[in-house]
Amino acid sequence: MPSVITVTKDDLELPLEDQVMRTSAALDAHGHIVALAPADPAEPARRRMHTVRSALEADRIAIVPISLPPLAVTLLAEQLRQLAGTDLGPGVLAGAARLLSYYLHSGALLGSITKLDRVPVGVASHVKSLVPGKHFAVMAHPEPYLAEADPDHLPPGPGYQTQLALAGSGVDAGWITGPLAAAWHTQHLREIPLPADSAAWWGTSRLVEFTAYIADVGMLYQLVTSVRRDTCTWCGLEVIGDQCLFCATRLGERATPPKHAAVTTGQGRAVEAPRRPQLEPHKR
């Protein structure tokens, strides 16, 4: 069963040798690893994971860039771990990370937006942030949203059944547990620990982060299995999407045979399958 991990700043606290050994042991135990990493290629935690992957020369590690707030990444990893217990293979599971991210509605209630750079912030909002006691409702995904926390003006929510997770205690969470949860028709409220990267991501420690997510693994499975699957022409994994996230092979040529295979033309000439693409150093 594949393992799903999140790549955070906590990984940088481990010596590189120790992280390589732990990752190698996880590969031996699980066969494949799906690592959810920050979308920015220059992010130190993501670069560390690429270094680990290169050190192990492992095509069984898929580093999936995700541009979601920390709580949403935590919940996405949880969803993928649930799906890892089904019959979905590692290639499909890695592709499902991108697919399921579209079904997350993630934001935060902030006590300050002076250092917020994840969504556009106007001058007027910056000025209001200097007034003591002001709280701001911010959505980072699926669409940016920023306004004062007002029970009569709420960001648009999901049009399907979700649960609402919240984390943090830097401000009063009543706007989330009351008006927002009611407007989003939340089935269940769930409190979980605040991820270590949340304060840096949102630019303040005065926050309560929240994410609406699909908790039903049966519904998640239906979403993933409704998408077309293909076989990677290099590593042979079953995948969804236009690229294998383990070996980086593009699937533009749908009819190309799997690796090591050869086809024979009408004149009896053998044509070898395409070679594996060479990865740029930061993608290895």
Short mmCIF file of C-alpha atoms in Angstrom, two decimals:
data_model
loop_
_atom_site.label_atom_id
_atom_site.label_comp_id
_atom_site.label_asym_id
_atom_site.label_seq_id
_atom_site.Cartn_x
_atom_site.Cartn_y
_atom_site.Cartn_z
CA MET A 1 0.00 0.00 0.00
CA PRO A 2 1.56 3.36 -1.02
CA SER A 3 2.51 5.84 1.68
CA VAL A 4 1.38 9.48 1.52
CA ILE A 5 3.44 12.18 3.27
CA THR A 6 3.43 15.97 3.47
CA VAL A 7 6.69 17.85 2.97
CA THR A 8 7.01 20.67 5.52
CA LYS A 9 9.67 22.76 7.22
CA ASP A 10 9.88 20.07 9.92
CA ASP A 11 11.75 17.92 7.41
CA LEU A 12 14.58 20.47 7.38
CA GLU A 13 15.20 19.86 11.09
CA LEU A 14 16.29 16.31 10.31
CA PRO A 15 19.86 15.69 9.15
CA LEU A 16 19.82 14.79 5.45
CA GLU A 17 21.33 11.36 6.10
CA ASP A 18 18.59 10.52 8.62
CA GLN A 19 15.85 11.62 6.24
CA VAL A 20 17.33 9.53 3.43
CA MET A 21 17.41 6.48 5.70
CA ARG A 22 13.81 7.03 6.87
CA THR A 23 12.59 7.48 3.32
CA SER A 24 14.44 4.37 2.19
CA ALA A 25 12.81 2.38 4.99
CA ALA A 26 9.38 3.74 4.01
CA LEU A 27 9.97 2.68 0.40
CA ASP A 28 10.90 -0.82 1.55
CA ALA A 29 7.75 -0.99 3.66
CA HIS A 30 5.24 0.59 1.26
CA GLY A 31 6.72 0.24 -2.22
CA HIS A 32 5.83 3.78 -3.36
CA ILE A 33 5.64 7.23 -1.72
CA VAL A 34 3.42 10.13 -2.72
CA ALA A 35 4.93 13.32 -1.26
CA LEU A 36 2.80 16.47 -1.19
CA ALA A 37 5.23 19.37 -1.48
CA PRO A 38 4.99 23.19 -1.73
CA ALA A 39 4.33 24.44 -5.24
CA ASP A 40 7.29 26.84 -5.22
CA PRO A 41 10.37 24.99 -6.63
CA ALA A 42 12.62 27.21 -4.51
CA GLU A 43 10.91 26.25 -1.24
CA PRO A 44 13.64 24.63 0.96
CA ALA A 45 11.39 21.76 2.09
CA ARG A 46 10.58 20.83 -1.50
CA ARG A 47 14.24 21.06 -2.54
CA ARG A 48 15.15 18.80 0.36
CA MET A 49 12.68 16.18 -0.88
CA HIS A 50 14.15 16.32 -4.39
CA THR A 51 17.60 15.84 -2.85
CA VAL A 52 16.37 12.77 -0.96
CA ARG A 53 14.78 11.36 -4.12
CA SER A 54 18.00 11.89 -6.09
CA ALA A 55 20.12 10.32 -3.34
CA LEU A 56 17.95 7.20 -3.43
CA GLU A 57 17.71 7.25 -7.26
CA ALA A 58 14.10 6.28 -6.64
CA ASP A 59 11.45 6.42 -9.34
CA ARG A 60 9.03 5.18 -6.70
CA ILE A 61 8.73 8.64 -5.10
CA ALA A 62 6.24 11.07 -6.65
CA ILE A 63 6.77 14.67 -5.53
CA VAL A 64 3.44 16.40 -6.17
CA PRO A 65 3.49 20.22 -6.00
CA ILE A 66 0.41 21.53 -4.21
CA SER A 67 -0.48 25.23 -3.85
CA LEU A 68 -2.86 24.87 -0.89
CA PRO A 69 -2.80 26.27 2.65
CA PRO A 70 -1.24 23.94 5.26
CA LEU A 71 -4.52 22.68 6.76
CA ALA A 72 -5.87 21.80 3.32
CA VAL A 73 -2.64 19.91 2.53
CA THR A 74 -3.02 17.97 5.80
CA LEU A 75 -6.59 16.99 4.91
CA LEU A 76 -5.67 16.11 1.32
CA ALA A 77 -2.98 13.77 2.62
CA GLU A 78 -5.56 12.21 4.94
CA GLN A 79 -7.93 11.63 2.01
CA LEU A 80 -5.17 10.02 -0.04
CA ARG A 81 -4.22 7.73 2.86
CA GLN A 82 -7.83 6.58 3.01
CA LEU A 83 -7.79 5.88 -0.73
CA ALA A 84 -4.47 4.05 -0.41
CA GLY A 85 -6.41 1.29 1.37
CA THR A 86 -8.52 0.68 -1.74
CA ASP A 87 -7.54 -0.93 -5.04
CA LEU A 88 -6.13 2.30 -6.51
CA GLY A 89 -2.52 1.99 -7.64
CA PRO A 90 0.25 4.48 -6.75
CA GLY A 91 0.13 6.25 -10.14
CA VAL A 92 -3.59 6.89 -9.83
CA LEU A 93 -3.19 7.92 -6.19
CA ALA A 94 -0.55 10.52 -7.10
CA GLY A 95 -2.78 11.95 -9.83
CA ALA A 96 -5.71 12.00 -7.41
CA ALA A 97 -3.85 14.56 -5.29
CA ARG A 98 -4.36 17.18 -7.98
CA LEU A 99 -7.90 16.09 -8.75
CA LEU A 100 -9.13 16.15 -5.15
CA SER A 101 -7.52 19.52 -4.43
CA TYR A 102 -10.29 21.09 -6.53
CA TYR A 103 -12.85 19.90 -3.98
CA LEU A 104 -11.26 21.69 -1.03
CA HIS A 105 -12.46 25.12 0.14
CA SER A 106 -9.78 26.58 2.33
CA GLY A 107 -9.28 29.85 4.16
CA ALA A 108 -8.60 31.45 7.52
CA LEU A 109 -9.92 33.97 9.98
CA LEU A 110 -7.03 36.36 10.57
CA GLY A 111 -6.36 38.95 13.22
CA SER A 112 -3.91 40.73 10.91
CA ILE A 113 -3.28 40.89 7.15
CA THR A 114 -0.24 43.19 7.21
CA LYS A 115 2.05 40.34 6.09
CA LEU A 116 -0.48 38.38 4.02
CA ASP A 117 0.83 37.74 0.50
CA ARG A 118 -1.21 34.70 -0.55
CA VAL A 119 -4.19 36.70 -1.86
CA PRO A 120 -4.43 40.25 -3.23
CA VAL A 121 -4.74 42.82 -0.42
CA GLY A 122 -5.89 46.36 -1.21
CA VAL A 123 -4.63 49.51 0.48
CA ALA A 124 -7.96 50.03 2.26
CA SER A 125 -7.79 46.53 3.76
CA HIS A 126 -4.24 47.15 4.95
CA VAL A 127 -5.36 50.34 6.70
CA LYS A 128 -8.30 48.54 8.36
CA SER A 129 -5.88 45.87 9.57
CA LEU A 130 -4.18 48.50 11.74
CA VAL A 131 -7.38 49.01 13.76
CA PRO A 132 -7.34 46.85 16.93
CA GLY A 133 -9.97 44.13 17.09
CA LYS A 134 -10.52 43.78 13.35
CA HIS A 135 -10.82 40.24 12.00
CA PHE A 136 -10.59 39.31 8.35
CA ALA A 137 -12.11 36.41 6.47
CA VAL A 138 -9.72 35.16 3.80
CA MET A 139 -10.18 32.41 1.20
CA ALA A 140 -7.11 31.09 -0.61
CA HIS A 141 -8.75 28.23 -2.49
CA PRO A 142 -10.54 27.67 -4.83
CA GLU A 143 -10.90 31.45 -5.42
CA PRO A 144 -9.22 34.30 -3.51
CA TYR A 145 -11.48 36.27 -1.18
CA LEU A 146 -10.80 38.87 1.48
CA ALA A 147 -13.23 40.90 3.57
CA GLU A 148 -13.91 41.85 7.15
CA ALA A 149 -15.46 38.96 9.06
CA ASP A 150 -19.16 39.78 8.83
CA PRO A 151 -22.00 37.29 9.52
CA ASP A 152 -24.04 38.92 6.74
CA HIS A 153 -21.32 38.69 4.07
CA LEU A 154 -19.80 35.24 3.58
CA PRO A 155 -17.54 33.74 0.93
CA PRO A 156 -19.11 31.25 -1.50
CA GLY A 157 -18.82 27.65 -0.36
CA PRO A 158 -19.01 24.15 -1.82
CA GLY A 159 -22.17 23.02 -3.55
CA TYR A 160 -21.90 19.48 -2.17
CA GLN A 161 -21.83 17.82 1.24
CA THR A 162 -18.69 18.53 3.26
CA GLN A 163 -17.33 18.57 6.75
CA LEU A 164 -15.52 21.61 8.13
CA ALA A 165 -12.17 21.32 9.85
CA LEU A 166 -10.65 24.18 11.82
CA ALA A 167 -7.31 24.63 13.53
CA GLY A 168 -5.79 27.33 15.71
CA SER A 169 -6.86 29.52 18.60
CA GLY A 170 -5.35 32.90 17.80
CA VAL A 171 -8.76 34.56 17.35
CA ASP A 172 -12.38 33.83 18.26
CA ALA A 173 -13.61 31.11 15.89
CA GLY A 174 -17.29 31.99 16.32
CA TRP A 175 -17.59 33.40 12.78
CA ILE A 176 -16.44 30.02 11.42
CA THR A 177 -18.43 27.71 13.70
CA GLY A 178 -21.56 29.86 13.43
CA PRO A 179 -22.41 31.84 10.26
CA LEU A 180 -19.90 30.19 7.92
CA ALA A 181 -20.72 26.62 8.96
CA ALA A 182 -24.44 27.31 8.61
CA ALA A 183 -24.11 28.97 5.20
CA TRP A 184 -21.96 26.13 3.90
CA HIS A 185 -24.41 23.50 5.24
CA THR A 186 -21.61 21.80 7.12
CA GLN A 187 -22.40 18.25 8.24
CA HIS A 188 -19.82 18.12 11.02
CA LEU A 189 -17.31 20.44 12.71
CA ARG A 190 -13.89 19.01 13.47
CA GLU A 191 -11.03 20.62 15.40
CA ILE A 192 -7.49 19.47 14.66
CA PRO A 193 -4.03 20.79 15.65
CA LEU A 194 -2.74 23.78 13.72
CA PRO A 195 -0.10 22.70 11.16
CA ALA A 196 3.42 23.93 11.87
CA ASP A 197 3.59 25.93 8.62
CA SER A 198 0.29 27.79 9.04
CA ALA A 199 1.56 30.95 10.76
CA ALA A 200 4.26 31.49 8.14
CA TRP A 201 1.84 30.71 5.27
CA TRP A 202 -0.78 33.22 6.45
CA GLY A 203 1.68 35.82 7.75
CA THR A 204 0.39 35.86 11.33
CA SER A 205 -0.02 33.62 14.36
CA ARG A 206 -3.36 35.28 15.17
CA LEU A 207 -5.49 32.96 13.08
CA VAL A 208 -7.93 30.09 12.89
CA GLU A 209 -7.54 28.14 9.67
CA PHE A 210 -10.49 26.26 8.18
CA THR A 211 -11.13 23.88 5.28
CA ALA A 212 -14.31 22.29 3.94
CA TYR A 213 -13.57 18.79 2.66
CA ILE A 214 -15.24 15.55 1.57
CA ALA A 215 -14.89 13.02 4.36
CA ASP A 216 -16.72 10.09 2.72
CA VAL A 217 -14.08 7.77 1.25
CA GLY A 218 -16.74 6.20 -0.99
CA MET A 219 -17.44 9.56 -2.61
CA LEU A 220 -13.72 10.24 -2.99
CA TYR A 221 -13.28 6.86 -4.65
CA GLN A 222 -16.10 7.59 -7.09
CA LEU A 223 -14.53 10.93 -8.02
CA VAL A 224 -11.16 9.35 -8.75
CA THR A 225 -12.45 6.30 -10.60
CA SER A 226 -14.68 8.43 -12.83
CA VAL A 227 -11.58 9.88 -14.50
CA ARG A 228 -9.95 8.24 -17.52
CA ARG A 229 -6.90 6.09 -16.76
CA ASP A 230 -3.91 5.38 -18.96
CA THR A 231 -0.78 3.28 -18.68
CA CYS A 232 2.54 5.11 -18.38
CA THR A 233 4.66 4.34 -21.43
CA TRP A 234 7.86 4.22 -19.37
CA CYS A 235 7.23 2.70 -15.94
CA GLY A 236 3.98 0.89 -16.73
CA LEU A 237 1.98 2.37 -13.84
CA GLU A 238 -1.69 3.11 -14.32
CA VAL A 239 -2.14 6.88 -14.07
CA ILE A 240 -4.68 9.68 -14.43
CA GLY A 241 -3.85 13.03 -15.97
CA ASP A 242 -1.39 13.90 -18.72
CA GLN A 243 1.80 12.91 -16.90
CA CYS A 244 3.12 10.11 -14.72
CA LEU A 245 4.13 11.80 -11.48
CA PHE A 246 6.66 9.08 -10.65
CA CYS A 247 8.84 9.05 -13.76
CA ALA A 248 7.63 12.35 -15.34
CA THR A 249 6.71 10.73 -18.65
CA ARG A 250 4.17 12.74 -20.66
CA LEU A 251 1.22 10.78 -21.95
CA GLY A 252 0.61 12.75 -25.13
CA GLU A 253 1.25 9.71 -27.28
CA ARG A 254 -1.58 7.51 -26.02
CA ALA A 255 -0.79 4.61 -28.35
CA THR A 256 2.91 4.32 -27.43
CA PRO A 257 3.77 0.82 -26.08
CA PRO A 258 5.06 0.31 -22.51
CA LYS A 259 8.77 0.46 -21.72
CA HIS A 260 11.13 -2.14 -23.16
CA ALA A 261 8.41 -3.06 -25.67
CA ALA A 262 8.85 -2.81 -29.42
CA VAL A 263 6.36 -2.77 -32.23
CA THR A 264 6.85 -4.26 -35.67
CA THR A 265 5.98 -2.33 -38.79
CA GLY A 266 4.40 -3.84 -41.86
CA GLN A 267 7.89 -4.23 -43.34
CA GLY A 268 9.01 -6.33 -40.36
CA ARG A 269 11.16 -3.55 -38.86
CA ALA A 270 11.17 -3.25 -35.07
CA VAL A 271 10.62 0.18 -33.55
CA GLU A 272 11.69 0.62 -29.93
CA ALA A 273 9.58 2.42 -27.36
CA PRO A 274 10.66 6.01 -26.63
CA ARG A 275 13.40 6.51 -24.09
CA ARG A 276 12.63 7.87 -20.66
CA PRO A 277 12.75 11.70 -20.63
CA GLN A 278 15.67 13.31 -18.83
CA LEU A 279 14.55 15.30 -15.80
CA GLU A 280 15.86 18.72 -15.00
CA PRO A 281 17.94 18.73 -11.77
CA HIS A 282 15.22 20.41 -9.66
CA LYS A 283 12.64 17.86 -10.83
CA ARG A 284 14.61 14.75 -9.98
#
